[in-house]
Short mmCIF file of C-alpha atoms in Angstrom, two decimals:
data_model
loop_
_atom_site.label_atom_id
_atom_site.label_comp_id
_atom_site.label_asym_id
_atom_site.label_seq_id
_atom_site.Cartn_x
_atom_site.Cartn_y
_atom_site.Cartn_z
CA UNK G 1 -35.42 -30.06 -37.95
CA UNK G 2 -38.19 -27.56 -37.72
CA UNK G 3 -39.06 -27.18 -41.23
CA UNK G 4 -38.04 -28.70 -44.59
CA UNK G 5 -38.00 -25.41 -46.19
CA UNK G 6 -36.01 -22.19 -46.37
CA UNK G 7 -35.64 -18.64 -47.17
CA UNK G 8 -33.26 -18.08 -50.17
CA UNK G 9 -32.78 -15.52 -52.82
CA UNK G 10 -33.62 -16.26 -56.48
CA UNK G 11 -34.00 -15.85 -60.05
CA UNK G 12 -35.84 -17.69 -62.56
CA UNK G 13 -34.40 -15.41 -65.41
CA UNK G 14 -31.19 -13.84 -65.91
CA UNK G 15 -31.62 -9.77 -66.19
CA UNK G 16 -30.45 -7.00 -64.13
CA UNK G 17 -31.24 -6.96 -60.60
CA UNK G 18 -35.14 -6.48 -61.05
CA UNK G 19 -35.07 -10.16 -61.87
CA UNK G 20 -34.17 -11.24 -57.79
CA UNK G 21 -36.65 -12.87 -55.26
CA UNK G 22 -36.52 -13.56 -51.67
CA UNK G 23 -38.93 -16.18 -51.37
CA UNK G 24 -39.88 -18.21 -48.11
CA UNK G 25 -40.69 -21.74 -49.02
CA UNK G 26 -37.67 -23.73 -51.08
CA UNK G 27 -36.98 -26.88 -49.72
CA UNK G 28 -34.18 -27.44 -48.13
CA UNK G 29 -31.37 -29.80 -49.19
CA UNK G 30 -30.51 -33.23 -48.22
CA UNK G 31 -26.83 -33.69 -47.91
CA UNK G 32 -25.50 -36.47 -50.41
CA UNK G 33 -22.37 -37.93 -49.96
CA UNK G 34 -19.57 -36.00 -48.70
CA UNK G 35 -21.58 -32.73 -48.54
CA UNK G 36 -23.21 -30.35 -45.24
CA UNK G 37 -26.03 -29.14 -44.89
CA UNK G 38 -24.96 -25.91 -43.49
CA UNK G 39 -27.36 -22.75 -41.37
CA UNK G 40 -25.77 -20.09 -42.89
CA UNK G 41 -25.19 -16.96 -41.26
CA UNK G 42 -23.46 -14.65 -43.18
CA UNK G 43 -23.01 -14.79 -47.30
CA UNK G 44 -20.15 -12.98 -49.72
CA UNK G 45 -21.46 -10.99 -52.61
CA UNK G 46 -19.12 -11.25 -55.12
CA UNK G 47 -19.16 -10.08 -59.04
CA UNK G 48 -19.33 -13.69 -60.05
CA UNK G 49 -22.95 -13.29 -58.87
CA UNK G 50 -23.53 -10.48 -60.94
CA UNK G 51 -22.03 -12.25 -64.07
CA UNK G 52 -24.62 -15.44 -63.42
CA UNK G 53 -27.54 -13.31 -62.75
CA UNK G 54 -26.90 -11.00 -66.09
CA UNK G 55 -26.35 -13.80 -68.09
CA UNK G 56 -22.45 -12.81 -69.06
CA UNK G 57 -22.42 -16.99 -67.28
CA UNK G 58 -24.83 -19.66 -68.57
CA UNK G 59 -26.29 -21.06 -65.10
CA UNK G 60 -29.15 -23.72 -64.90
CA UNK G 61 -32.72 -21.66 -63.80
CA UNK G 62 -34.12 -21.26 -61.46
CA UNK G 63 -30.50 -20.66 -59.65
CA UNK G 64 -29.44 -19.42 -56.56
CA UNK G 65 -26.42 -17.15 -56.41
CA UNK G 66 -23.76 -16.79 -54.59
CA UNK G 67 -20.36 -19.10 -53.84
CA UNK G 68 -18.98 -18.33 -50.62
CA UNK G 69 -20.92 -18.09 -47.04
CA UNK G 70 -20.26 -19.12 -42.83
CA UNK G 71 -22.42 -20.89 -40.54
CA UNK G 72 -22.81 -24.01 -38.42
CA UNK G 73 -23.10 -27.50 -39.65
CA UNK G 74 -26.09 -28.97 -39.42
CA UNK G 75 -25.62 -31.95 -40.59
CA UNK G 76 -23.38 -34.56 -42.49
CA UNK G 77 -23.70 -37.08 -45.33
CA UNK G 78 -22.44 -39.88 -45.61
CA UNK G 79 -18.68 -40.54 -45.97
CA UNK G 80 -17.86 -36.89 -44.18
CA UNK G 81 -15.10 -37.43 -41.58
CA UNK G 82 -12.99 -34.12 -41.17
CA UNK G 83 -16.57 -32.36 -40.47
CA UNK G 84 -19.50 -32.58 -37.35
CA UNK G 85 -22.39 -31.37 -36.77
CA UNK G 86 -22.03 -27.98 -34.65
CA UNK G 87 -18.79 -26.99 -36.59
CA UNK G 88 -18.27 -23.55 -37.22
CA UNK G 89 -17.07 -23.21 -40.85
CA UNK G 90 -16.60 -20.95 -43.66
CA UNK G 91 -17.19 -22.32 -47.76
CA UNK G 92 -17.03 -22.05 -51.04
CA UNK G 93 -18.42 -22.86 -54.44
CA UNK G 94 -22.16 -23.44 -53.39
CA UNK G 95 -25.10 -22.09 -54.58
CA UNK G 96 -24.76 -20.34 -50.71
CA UNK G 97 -27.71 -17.12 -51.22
CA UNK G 98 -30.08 -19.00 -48.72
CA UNK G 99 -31.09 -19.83 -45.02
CA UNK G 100 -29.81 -23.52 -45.49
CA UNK G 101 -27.08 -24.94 -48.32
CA UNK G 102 -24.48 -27.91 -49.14
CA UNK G 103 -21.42 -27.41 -48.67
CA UNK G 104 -19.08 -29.72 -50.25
CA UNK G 105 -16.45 -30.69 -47.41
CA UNK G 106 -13.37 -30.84 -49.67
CA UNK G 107 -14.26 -26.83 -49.75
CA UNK G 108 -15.06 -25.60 -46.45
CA UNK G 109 -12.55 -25.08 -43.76
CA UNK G 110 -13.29 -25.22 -40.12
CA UNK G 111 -13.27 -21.59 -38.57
CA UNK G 112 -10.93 -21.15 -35.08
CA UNK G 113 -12.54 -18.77 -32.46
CA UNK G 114 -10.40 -15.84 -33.51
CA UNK G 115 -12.43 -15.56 -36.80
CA UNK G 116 -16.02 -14.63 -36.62
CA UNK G 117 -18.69 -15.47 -39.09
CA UNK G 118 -18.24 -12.39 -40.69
CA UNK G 119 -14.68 -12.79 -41.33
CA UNK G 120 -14.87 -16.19 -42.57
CA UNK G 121 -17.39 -15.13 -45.11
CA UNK G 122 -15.71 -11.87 -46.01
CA UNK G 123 -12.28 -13.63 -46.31
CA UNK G 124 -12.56 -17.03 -48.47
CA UNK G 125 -13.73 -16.75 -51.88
CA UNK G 126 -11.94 -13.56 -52.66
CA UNK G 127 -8.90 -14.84 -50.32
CA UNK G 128 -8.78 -17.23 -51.94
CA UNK G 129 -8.72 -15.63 -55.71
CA UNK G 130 -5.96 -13.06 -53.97
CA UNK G 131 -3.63 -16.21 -53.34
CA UNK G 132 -4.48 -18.13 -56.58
CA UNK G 133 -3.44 -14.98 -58.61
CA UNK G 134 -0.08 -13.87 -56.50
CA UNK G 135 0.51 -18.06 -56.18
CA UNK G 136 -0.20 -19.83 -59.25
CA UNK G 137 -1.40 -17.02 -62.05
CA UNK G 138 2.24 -15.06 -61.95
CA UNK G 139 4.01 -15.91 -58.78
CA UNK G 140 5.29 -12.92 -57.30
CA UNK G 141 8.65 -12.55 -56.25
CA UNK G 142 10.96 -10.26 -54.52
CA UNK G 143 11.67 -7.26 -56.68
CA UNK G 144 8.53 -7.50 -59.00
CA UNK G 145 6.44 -4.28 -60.10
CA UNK G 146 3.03 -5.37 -60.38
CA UNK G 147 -0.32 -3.14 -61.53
CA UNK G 148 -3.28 -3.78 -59.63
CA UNK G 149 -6.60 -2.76 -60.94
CA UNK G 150 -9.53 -1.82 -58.56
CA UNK G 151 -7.17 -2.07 -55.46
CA UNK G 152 -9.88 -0.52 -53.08
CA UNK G 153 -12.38 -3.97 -53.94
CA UNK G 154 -12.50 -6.59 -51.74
CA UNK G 155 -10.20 -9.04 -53.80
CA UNK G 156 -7.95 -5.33 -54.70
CA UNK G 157 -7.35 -4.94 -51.29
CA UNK G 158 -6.82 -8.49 -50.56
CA UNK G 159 -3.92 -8.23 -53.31
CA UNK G 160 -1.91 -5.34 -52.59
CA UNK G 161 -1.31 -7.13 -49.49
CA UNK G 162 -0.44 -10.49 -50.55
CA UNK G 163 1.79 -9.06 -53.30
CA UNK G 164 3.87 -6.72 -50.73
CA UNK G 165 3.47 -9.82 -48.46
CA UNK G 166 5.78 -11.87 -51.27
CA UNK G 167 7.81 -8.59 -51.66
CA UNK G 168 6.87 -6.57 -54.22
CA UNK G 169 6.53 -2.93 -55.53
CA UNK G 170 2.49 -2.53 -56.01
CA UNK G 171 0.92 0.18 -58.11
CA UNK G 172 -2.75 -0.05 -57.53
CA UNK G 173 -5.63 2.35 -59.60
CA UNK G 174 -8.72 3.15 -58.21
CA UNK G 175 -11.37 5.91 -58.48
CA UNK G 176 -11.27 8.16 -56.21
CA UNK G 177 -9.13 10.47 -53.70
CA UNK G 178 -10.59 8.09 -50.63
CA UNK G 179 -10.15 4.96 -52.06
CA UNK G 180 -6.92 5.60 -52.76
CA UNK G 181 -6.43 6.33 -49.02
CA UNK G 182 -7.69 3.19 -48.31
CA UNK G 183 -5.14 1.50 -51.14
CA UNK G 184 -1.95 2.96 -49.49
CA UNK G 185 -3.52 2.02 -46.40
CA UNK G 186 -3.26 -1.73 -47.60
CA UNK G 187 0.27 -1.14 -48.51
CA UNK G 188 0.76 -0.03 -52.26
CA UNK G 189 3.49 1.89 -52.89
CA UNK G 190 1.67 4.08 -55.46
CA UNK G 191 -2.00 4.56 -56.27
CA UNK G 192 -3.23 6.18 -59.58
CA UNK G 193 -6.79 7.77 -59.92
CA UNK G 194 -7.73 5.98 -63.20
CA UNK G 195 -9.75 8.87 -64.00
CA UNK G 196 -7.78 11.91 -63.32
CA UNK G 197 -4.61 10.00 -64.65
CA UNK G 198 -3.28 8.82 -67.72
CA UNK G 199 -2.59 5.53 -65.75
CA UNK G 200 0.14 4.07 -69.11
CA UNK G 201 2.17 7.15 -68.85
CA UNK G 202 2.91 6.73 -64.86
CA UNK G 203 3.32 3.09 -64.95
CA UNK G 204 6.07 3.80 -67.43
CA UNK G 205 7.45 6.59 -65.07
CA UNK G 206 7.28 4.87 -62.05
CA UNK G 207 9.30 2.07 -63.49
CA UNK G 208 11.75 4.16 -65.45
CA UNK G 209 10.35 2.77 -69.19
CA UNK G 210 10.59 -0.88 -68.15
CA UNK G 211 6.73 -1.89 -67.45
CA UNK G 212 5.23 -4.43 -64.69
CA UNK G 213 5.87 -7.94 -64.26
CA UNK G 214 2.18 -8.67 -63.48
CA UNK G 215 -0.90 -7.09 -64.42
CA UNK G 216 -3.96 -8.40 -61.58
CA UNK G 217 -7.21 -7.05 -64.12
CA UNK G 218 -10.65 -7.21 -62.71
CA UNK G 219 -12.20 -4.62 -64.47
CA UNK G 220 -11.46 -6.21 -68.16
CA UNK G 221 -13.36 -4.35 -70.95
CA UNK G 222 -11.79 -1.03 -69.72
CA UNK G 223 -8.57 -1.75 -68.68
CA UNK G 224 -7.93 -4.34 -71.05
CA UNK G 225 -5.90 -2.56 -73.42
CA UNK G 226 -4.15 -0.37 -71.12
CA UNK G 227 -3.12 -3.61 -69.16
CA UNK G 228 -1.00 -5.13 -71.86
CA UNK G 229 0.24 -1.55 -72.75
CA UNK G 230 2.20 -1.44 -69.52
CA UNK G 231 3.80 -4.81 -69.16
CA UNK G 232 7.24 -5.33 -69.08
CA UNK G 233 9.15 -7.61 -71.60
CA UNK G 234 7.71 -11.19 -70.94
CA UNK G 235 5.23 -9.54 -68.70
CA UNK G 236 1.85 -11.50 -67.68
CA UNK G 237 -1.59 -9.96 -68.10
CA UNK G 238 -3.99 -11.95 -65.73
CA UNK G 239 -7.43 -11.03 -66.65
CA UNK G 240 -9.48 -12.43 -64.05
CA UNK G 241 -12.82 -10.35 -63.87
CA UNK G 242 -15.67 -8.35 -66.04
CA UNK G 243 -16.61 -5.67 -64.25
CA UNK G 244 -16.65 -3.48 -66.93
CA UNK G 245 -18.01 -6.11 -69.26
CA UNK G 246 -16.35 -8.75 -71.65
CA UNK G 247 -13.06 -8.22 -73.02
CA UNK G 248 -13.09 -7.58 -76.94
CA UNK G 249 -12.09 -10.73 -78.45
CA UNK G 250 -8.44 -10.53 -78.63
CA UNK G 251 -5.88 -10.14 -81.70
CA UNK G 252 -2.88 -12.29 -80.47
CA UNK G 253 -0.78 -9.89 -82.58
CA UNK G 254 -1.63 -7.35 -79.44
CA UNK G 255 0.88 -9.39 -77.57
CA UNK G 256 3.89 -9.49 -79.79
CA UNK G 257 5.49 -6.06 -78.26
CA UNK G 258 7.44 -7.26 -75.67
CA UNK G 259 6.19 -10.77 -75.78
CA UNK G 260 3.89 -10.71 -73.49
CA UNK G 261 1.69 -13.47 -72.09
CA UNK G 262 -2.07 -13.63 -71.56
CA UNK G 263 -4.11 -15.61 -69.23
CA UNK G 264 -7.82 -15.81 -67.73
CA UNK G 265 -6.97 -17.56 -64.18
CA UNK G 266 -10.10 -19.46 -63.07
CA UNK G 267 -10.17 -20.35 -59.33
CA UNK G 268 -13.03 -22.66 -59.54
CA UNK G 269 -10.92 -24.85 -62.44
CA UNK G 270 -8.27 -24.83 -60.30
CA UNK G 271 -9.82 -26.28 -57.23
CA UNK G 272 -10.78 -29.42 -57.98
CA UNK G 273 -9.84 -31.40 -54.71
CA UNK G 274 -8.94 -31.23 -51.16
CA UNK G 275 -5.36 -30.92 -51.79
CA UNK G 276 -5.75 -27.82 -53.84
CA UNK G 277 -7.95 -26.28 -51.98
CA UNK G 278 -5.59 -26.32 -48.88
CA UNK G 279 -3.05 -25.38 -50.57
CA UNK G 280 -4.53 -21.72 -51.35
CA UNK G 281 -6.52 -21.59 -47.63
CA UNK G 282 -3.80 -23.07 -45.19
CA UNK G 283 -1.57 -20.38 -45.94
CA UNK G 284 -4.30 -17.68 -46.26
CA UNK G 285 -6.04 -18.63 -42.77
CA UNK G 286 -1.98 -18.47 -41.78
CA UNK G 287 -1.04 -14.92 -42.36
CA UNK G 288 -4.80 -13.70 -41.56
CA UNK G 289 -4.00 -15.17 -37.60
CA UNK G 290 -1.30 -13.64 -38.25
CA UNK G 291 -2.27 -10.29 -38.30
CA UNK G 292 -0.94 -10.07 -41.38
CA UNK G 293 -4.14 -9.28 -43.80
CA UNK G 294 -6.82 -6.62 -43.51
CA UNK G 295 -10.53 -7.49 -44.13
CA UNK G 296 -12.55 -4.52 -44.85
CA UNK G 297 -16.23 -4.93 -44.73
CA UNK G 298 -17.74 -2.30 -46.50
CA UNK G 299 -21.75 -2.89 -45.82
CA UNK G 300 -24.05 -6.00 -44.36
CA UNK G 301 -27.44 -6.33 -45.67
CA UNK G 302 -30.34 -8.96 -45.08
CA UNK G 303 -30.60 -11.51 -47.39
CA UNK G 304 -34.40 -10.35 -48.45
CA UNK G 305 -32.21 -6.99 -49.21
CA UNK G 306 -29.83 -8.85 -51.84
CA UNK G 307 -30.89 -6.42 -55.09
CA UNK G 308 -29.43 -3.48 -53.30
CA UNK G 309 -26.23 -5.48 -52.70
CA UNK G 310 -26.03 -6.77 -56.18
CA UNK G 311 -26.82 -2.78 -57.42
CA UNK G 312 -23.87 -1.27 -55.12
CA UNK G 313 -21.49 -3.53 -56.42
CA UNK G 314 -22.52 -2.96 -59.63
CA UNK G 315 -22.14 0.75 -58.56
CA UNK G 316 -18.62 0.59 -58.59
CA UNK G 317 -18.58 3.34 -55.16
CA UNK G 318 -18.21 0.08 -52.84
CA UNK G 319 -14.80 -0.70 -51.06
CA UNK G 320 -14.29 -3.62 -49.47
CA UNK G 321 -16.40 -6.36 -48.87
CA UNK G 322 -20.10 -6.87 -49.19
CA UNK G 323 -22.20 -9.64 -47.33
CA UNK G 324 -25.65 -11.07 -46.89
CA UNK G 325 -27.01 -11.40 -43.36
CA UNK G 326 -29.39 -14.70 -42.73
#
């Protein structure tokens, strides 16, 4: 190798975006045991990012975000077998905002020559989510009304299409008149401007009184109480981001009406193994060569320029995906 260091983004305390460096000179990793060292050329920017560098997530400093990127394998540790060195491949759950990182190989999948490096960063970690919600959170089945907040995101688009993809009726909010374009676009079957709209009162109408089956929540702090307003009798409420900020604490009494049932759905708990990994990625590499999912990537940015990613999606005007150029 030409160097033992690398470029990477940083923070040595957790703050708003001020608190991000690109630096030059971190060394770079030595693959362990059953890890890659991977040259990374394109990175997801995700909220989860957002949450570690605020401090809403306790993360060890100095840290590097971000858990998703693409690139080539560089090179293997020992024990690897189902990577090589020169393998494209796309993975998750690493600390990935750099010019060189480990990858893990019981997270990382091997990208085919009809995904590019953009796709395969664009598509896992919030593919991923997508499928563990519609999968394993509340499986959706034929016939189900579901509510999805912030349907124009990257993981809200990735959603509406896996829930119509399992056959169901999807109501998806969003802000504005061109997002919502973008929503139906995806497939929903009704899109609500959350702030024009009282979004309660069309739920109810669109399902004649009855409520959704599923609530998908991103947003939490300001949808939270609207969510579990709107579910159906032994409806789910799967709370899965903060993008608004941290739920109130909850009083279980809230869930009593129509006894409902709350859950925060972590991916990362879930995936602690090869086998469960797969089982959320085979079938979403599936229907993407399939034809059968839509990636939008909203913006690419250079890795030096990762405090202007991390303010748009803070923004809330992003749609679709955002990603880190190496």
């Amino acid at each position: 190798m030409p160097s033992l260091t690398r470029a990477a983004a940083i923070f040595k305390t957790q703050g708003d975006s001020s608190v991000l460096e690109y630096v030059t000179n971190i060394e770079r990793p030595i693959p362990g045991p059953g890890q890659l060292l991977v040259k990374n050329h394109f990175i997801g920017v995700n909220f989860v990012d957002t949450y570690q560098r605020s401090g809403l997530y306790k993360v060890p400093l100095p840290y590097i975000p971000g858990v998703e990127a693409s690139g080539v394998v560089e090179a293997v540790g020992e024990g690897v077998t189902s990577f090589a060195v020169g393998d494209r491949i796309a993975y998750s759950f690493a600390n990935t905002g750099a010019e060189y990182a480990l990858a893990v190989q019981d997270k990382a999948i091997k990208l085919p020559d009809t995904i590019s490096f953009e796709q395969g960063a664009a598509l896992l970690t919030q593919g991923l989510t997508a499928q563990f919600l519609v999968r394993l959170a509340y499986e959706v089945q034929p016939g189900d009304v579901v509510l999805i907040h912030a349907a124009a995101g990257g993981t809200g688009q990735l959603l509406v299409q896996l829930a119509k993809h399992y056959g169901a009726t999807v109501i998806g909010t969003t802000s504005t008149a061109e997002k919502a374009k973008t929503v139906l676009a995806r497939g929903a079957d009704h899109v609500l401007l959350y702030k024009d709209q009282d979004v309660k009162a069309e739920v109810l109408k669109i399902t004649n009184g009855k409520g959704v089956q599923v609530v998908y929540d991103g947003i939490g702090k300001a949808t939270f109480d609207v969510s579990l307003s709107v579910l159906a009798r032994l409806g789910t409420l799967a709370s899965f981001g903060n993008a608004s900020g941290k739920p109130d604490d909850v009083d279980l009494f809230k869930l009593v009406p129509n006894a409902v049932r709350l859950m925060r759905p972590s991916l990362g708990q879930f995936l602690q193994n090869k086998e469960e990994f797969d089982f959320l990625a085979n079938p979403l590499l599936e229907l993407y060569n399939a034809g059968k999912l839509t990636i939008e990537i909203h913006k690419i940015y250079d890795l030096k320029d990762i405090k202007s990613a991390h303010d748009d999606i803070e923004s809330g005007k992003t749609q679709g995906k955002l990603l880190l150029r190496v």
